[in-house]
mmCIF file of C-alpha atoms and ligand atoms in Angstrom:
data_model
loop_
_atom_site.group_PDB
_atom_site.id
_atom_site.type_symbol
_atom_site.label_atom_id
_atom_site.label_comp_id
_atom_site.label_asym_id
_atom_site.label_seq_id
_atom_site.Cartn_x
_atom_site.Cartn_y
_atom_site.Cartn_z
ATOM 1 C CA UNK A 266 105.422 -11.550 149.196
ATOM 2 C CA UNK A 267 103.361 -9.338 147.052
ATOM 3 C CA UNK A 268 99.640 -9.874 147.271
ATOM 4 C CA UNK A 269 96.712 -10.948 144.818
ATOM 5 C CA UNK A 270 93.550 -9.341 145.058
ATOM 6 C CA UNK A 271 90.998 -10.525 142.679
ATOM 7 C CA UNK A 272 88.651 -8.276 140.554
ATOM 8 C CA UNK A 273 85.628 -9.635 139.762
ATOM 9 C CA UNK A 274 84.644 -7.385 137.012
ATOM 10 C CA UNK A 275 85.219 -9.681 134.572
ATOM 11 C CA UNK A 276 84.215 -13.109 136.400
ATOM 12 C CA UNK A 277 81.230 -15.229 134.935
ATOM 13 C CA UNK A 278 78.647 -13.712 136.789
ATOM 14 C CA UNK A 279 76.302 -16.617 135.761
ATOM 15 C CA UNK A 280 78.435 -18.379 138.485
ATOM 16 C CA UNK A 281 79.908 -16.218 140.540
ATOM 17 C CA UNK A 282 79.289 -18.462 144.343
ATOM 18 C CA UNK A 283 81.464 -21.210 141.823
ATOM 19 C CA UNK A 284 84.015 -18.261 140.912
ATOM 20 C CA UNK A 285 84.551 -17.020 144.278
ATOM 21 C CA UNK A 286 85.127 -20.178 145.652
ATOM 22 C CA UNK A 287 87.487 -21.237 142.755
ATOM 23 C CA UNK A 288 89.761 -18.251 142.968
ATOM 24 C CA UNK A 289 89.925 -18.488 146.777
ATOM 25 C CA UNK A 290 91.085 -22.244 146.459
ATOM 26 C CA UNK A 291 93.441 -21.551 143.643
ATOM 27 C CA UNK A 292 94.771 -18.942 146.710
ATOM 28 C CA UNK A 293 93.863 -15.402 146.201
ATOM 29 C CA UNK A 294 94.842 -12.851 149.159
ATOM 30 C CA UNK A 295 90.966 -10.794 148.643
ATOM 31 C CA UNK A 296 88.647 -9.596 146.232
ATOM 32 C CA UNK A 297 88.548 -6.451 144.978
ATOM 33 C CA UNK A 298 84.909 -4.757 143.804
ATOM 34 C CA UNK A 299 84.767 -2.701 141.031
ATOM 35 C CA UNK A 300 81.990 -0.589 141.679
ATOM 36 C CA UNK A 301 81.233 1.932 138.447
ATOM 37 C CA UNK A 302 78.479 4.792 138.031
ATOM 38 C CA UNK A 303 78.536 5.614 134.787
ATOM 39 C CA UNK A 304 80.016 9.004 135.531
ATOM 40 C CA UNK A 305 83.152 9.114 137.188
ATOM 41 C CA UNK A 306 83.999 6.296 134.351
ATOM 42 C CA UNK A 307 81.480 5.306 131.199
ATOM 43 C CA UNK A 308 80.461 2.011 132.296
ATOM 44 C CA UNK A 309 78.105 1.132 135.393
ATOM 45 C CA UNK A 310 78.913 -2.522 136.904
ATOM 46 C CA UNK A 311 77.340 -3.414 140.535
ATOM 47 C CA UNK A 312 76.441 -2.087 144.115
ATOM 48 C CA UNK A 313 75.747 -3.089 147.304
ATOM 49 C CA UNK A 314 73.634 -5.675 146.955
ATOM 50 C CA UNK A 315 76.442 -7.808 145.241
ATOM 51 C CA UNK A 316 78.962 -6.968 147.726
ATOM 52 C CA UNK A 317 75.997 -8.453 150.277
ATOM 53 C CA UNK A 318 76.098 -11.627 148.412
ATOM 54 C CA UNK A 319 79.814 -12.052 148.247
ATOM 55 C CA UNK A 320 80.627 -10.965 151.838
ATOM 56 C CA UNK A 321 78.233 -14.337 152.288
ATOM 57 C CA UNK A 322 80.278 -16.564 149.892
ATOM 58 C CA UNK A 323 83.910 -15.765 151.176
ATOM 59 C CA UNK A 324 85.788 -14.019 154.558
ATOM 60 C CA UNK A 325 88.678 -12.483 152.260
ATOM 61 C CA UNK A 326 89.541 -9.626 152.683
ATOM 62 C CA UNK A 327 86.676 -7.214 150.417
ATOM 63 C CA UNK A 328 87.962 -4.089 148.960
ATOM 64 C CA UNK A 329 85.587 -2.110 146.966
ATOM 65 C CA UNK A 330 86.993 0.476 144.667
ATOM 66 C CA UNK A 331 85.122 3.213 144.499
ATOM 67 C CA UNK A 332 84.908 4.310 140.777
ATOM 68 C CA UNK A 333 82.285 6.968 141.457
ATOM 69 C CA UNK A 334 81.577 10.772 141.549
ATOM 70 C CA UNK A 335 80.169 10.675 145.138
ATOM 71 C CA UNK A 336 81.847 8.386 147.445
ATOM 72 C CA UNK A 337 80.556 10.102 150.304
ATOM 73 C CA UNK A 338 77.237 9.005 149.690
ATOM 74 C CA UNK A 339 77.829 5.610 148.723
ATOM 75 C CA UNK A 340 80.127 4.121 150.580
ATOM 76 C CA UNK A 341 78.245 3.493 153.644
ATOM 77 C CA UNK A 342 76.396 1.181 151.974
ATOM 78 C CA UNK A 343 79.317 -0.651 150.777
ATOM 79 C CA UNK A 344 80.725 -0.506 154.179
ATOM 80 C CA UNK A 345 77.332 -2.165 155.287
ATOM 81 C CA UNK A 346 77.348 -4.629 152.609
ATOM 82 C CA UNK A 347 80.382 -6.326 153.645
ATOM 83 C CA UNK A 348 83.446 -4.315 152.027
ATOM 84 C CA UNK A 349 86.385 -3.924 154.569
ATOM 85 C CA UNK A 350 87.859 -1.624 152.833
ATOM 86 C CA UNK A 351 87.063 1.366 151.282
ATOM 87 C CA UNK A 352 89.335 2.983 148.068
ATOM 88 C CA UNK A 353 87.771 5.992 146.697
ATOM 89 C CA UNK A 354 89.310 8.497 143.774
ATOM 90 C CA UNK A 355 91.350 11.418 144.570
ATOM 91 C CA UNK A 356 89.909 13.151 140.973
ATOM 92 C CA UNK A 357 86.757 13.182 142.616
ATOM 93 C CA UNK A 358 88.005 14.378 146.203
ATOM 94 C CA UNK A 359 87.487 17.397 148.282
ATOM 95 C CA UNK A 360 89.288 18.432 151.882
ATOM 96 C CA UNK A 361 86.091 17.071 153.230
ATOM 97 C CA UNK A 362 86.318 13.741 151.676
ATOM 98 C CA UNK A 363 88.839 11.428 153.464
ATOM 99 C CA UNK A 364 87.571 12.707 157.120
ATOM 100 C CA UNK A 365 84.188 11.872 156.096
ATOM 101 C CA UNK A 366 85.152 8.396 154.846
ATOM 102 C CA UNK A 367 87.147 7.808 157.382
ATOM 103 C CA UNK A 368 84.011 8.402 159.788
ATOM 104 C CA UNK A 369 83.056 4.431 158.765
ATOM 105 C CA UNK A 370 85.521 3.061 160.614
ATOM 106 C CA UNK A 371 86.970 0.977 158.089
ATOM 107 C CA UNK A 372 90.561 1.425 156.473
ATOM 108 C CA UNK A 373 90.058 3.887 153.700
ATOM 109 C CA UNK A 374 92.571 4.163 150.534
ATOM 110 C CA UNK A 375 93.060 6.571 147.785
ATOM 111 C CA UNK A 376 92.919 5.870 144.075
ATOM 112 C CA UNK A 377 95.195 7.570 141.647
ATOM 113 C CA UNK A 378 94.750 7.336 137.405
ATOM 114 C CA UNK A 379 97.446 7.298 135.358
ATOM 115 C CA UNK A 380 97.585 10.764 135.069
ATOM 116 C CA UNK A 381 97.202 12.249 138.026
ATOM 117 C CA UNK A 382 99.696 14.099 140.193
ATOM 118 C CA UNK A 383 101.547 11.971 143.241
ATOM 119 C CA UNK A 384 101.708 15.209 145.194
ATOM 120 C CA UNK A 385 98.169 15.581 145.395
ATOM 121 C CA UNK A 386 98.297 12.618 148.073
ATOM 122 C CA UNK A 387 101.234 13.402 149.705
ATOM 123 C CA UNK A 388 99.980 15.417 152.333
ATOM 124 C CA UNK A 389 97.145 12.447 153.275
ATOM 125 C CA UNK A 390 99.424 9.352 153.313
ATOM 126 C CA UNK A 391 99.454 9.643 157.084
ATOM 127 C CA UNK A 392 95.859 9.025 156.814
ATOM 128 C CA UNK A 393 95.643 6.034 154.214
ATOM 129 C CA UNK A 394 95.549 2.427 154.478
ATOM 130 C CA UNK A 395 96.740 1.313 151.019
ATOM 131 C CA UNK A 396 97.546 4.332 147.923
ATOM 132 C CA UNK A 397 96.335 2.743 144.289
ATOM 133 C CA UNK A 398 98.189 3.604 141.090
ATOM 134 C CA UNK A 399 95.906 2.790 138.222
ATOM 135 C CA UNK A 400 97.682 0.848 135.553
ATOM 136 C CA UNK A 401 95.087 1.525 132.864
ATOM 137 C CA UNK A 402 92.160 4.350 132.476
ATOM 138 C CA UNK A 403 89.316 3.337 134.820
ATOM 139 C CA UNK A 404 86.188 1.782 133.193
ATOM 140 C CA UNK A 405 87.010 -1.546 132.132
ATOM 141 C CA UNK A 406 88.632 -4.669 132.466
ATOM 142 C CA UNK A 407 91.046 -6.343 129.898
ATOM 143 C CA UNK A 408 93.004 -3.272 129.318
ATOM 144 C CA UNK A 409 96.398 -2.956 128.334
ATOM 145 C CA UNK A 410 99.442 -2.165 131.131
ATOM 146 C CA UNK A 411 100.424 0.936 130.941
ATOM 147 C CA UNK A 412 104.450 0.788 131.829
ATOM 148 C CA UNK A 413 104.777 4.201 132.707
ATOM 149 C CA UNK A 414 102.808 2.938 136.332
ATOM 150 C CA UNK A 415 106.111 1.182 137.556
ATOM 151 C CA UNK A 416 108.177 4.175 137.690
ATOM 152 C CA UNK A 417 105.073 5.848 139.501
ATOM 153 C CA UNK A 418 105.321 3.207 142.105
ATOM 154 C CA UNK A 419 109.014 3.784 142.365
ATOM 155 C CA UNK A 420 108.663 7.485 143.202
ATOM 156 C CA UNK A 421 105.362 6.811 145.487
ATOM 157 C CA UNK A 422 107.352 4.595 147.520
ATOM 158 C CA UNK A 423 110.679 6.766 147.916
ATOM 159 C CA UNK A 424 107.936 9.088 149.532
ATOM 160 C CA UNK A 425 106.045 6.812 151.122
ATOM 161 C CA UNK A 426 109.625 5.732 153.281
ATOM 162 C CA UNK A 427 110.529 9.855 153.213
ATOM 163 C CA UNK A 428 107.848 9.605 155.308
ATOM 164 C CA UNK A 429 108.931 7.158 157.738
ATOM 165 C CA UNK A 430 105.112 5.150 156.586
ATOM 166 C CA UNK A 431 104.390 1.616 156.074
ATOM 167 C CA UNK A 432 101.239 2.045 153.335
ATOM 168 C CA UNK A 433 101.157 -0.853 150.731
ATOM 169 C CA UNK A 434 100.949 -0.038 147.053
ATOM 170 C CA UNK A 435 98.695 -1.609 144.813
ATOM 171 C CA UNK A 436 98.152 -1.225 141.179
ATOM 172 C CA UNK A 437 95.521 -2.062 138.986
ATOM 173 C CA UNK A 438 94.529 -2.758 135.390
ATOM 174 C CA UNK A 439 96.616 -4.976 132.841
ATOM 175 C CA UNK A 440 98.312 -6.967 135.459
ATOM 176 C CA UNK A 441 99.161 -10.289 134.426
ATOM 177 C CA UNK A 442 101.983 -13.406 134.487
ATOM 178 C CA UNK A 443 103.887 -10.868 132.131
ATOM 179 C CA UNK A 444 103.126 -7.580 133.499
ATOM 180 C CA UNK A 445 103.053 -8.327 137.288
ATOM 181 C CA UNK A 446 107.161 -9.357 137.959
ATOM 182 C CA UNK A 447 108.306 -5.506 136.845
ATOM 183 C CA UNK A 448 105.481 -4.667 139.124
ATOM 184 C CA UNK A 449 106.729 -6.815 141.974
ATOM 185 C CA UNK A 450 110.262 -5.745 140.973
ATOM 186 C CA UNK A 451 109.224 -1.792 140.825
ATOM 187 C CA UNK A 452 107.657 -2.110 144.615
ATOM 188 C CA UNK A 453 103.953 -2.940 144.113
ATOM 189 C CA UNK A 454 102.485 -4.708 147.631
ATOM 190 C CA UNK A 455 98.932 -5.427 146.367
ATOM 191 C CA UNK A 456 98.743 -6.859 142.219
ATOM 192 C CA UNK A 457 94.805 -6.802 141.449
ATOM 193 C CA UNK A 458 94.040 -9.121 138.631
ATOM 194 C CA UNK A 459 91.129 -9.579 137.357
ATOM 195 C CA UNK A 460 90.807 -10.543 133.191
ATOM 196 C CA UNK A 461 94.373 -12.468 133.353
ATOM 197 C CA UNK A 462 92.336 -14.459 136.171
ATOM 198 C CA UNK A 463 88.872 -15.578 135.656
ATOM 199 C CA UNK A 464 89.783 -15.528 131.679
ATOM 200 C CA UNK A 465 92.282 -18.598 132.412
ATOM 201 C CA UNK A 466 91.902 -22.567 132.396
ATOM 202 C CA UNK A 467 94.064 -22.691 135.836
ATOM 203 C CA UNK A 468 93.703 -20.122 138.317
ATOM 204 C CA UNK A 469 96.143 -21.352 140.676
ATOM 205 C CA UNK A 470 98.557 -21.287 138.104
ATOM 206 C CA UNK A 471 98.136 -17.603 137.733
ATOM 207 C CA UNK A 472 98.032 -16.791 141.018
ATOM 208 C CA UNK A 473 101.608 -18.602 141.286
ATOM 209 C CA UNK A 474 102.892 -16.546 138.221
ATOM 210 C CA UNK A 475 101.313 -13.421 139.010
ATOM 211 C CA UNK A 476 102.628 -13.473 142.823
ATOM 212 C CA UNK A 477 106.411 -14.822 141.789
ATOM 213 C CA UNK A 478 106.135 -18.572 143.832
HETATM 214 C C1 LIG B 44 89.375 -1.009 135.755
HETATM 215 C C2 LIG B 44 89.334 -1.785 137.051
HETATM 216 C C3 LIG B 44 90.293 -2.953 137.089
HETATM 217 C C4 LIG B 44 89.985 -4.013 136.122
HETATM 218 C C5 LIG B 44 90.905 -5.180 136.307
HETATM 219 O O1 LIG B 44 88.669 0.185 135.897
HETATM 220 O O2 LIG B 44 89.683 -0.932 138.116
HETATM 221 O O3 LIG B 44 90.276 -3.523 138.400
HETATM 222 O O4 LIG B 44 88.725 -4.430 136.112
HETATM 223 O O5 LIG B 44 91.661 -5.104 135.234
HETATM 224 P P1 LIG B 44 92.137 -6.389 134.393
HETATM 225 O O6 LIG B 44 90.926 -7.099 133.888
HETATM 226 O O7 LIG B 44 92.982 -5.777 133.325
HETATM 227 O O8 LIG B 44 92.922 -7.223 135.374
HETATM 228 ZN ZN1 LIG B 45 89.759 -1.748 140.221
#
């Protein structure tokens, strides 16, 4: 059973306690944070302090995807915050990275965009908790699916069993009731939805359409 993780990018803010608890009763697996600086992507969302005031509205799962040049420095704070896991951007990655991160003590995955190389994780997936394809450019909810993704998850997981490894796929951006059964179909473990979500009148009926029950 594939799993939903919620992105709360583009939730009504002006509500968000009444969002959370919505999307968790309508049966969500977690909630996934997308945390923006303005320079790894051009848009700036939230930080810590909002991951502080979720962690206190919900025990899902947090996962806060790191969509900024210097994960190094900021993810302690998310990992203080409340996030219990921690997915930062292989673009913006160095040798040092991933040992650093993984210095928090929290499961740590690796973000890919659409156009970046699978081989440039290969060599970590020993090291990951979760890999995640990007199904749209980074920056901004709503987007459109970008169908190339499933035959990226395809060849991610023929490596990731190559391997002999157990690391969940997740993809991200344009995932919907239409996109998300190629996606389950194509491998994905993790479907993060966030517009298709908190722009409907019935979130449980999303989550049943996006997860295939
Ligand atoms: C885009 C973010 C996505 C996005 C969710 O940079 O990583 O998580 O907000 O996408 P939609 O709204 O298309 O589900
Ligand atoms: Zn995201």
């Amino acid at each position: 059973m594939v799993q939903f993780s919620a992105s709360i990018l583009n939730c009504d803010f002006t509500r968000l306690g009444e969002e959370i608890r919505a999307a968790e009763q309508a049966g969500v697996d977690a909630f996934h944070l997308d945390v923006m600086d303005g320079h790894f992507v051009p848009n700036i969302s939230f930080g810590p302090p909002v991951t502080a005031h979720i962690r206190g509205l919900t025990s899902l799962p947090l996962r806060a995807h790191l969509m900024i040049a210097d994960p190094c420095k900021y993810a302690p704070r998310f990992a203080e915050t409340g996030a219990d896991e921690i997915l930062y951007h292989i673009e913006v990655a160095d040798e040092d990275t991933l040992p650093v991160l993984l210095e928090l003590g929290k499961p740590i995955g690796v973000t890919l965009n659409p156009d970046t190389m699978l081989e440039s994780i290969y060599p970590i997936l020993p090291r990951l908790s979760q890999v995640l394809l990007m199904s749209v450019y980074p920056g901004f909810g709503g987007q459109k699916f970008i169908p190339e993704t499933l035959f990226r998850i395809d060849t991610l997981k023929r490596e990731i069993e190559r391997q002999k490894l157990s690391i969940p796929i997740a993809i991200d951006g344009g995932v919907n009731p239409e996109t998300a059964p190629a996606a389950r179909d194509a491998g994905a473990d993790i479907l993060i939805v966030g517009s298709a979500l908190f722009k409907s009148s019935d979130y449980a009926a999303v989550v049943r359409a996006v997860k295939g029950v």
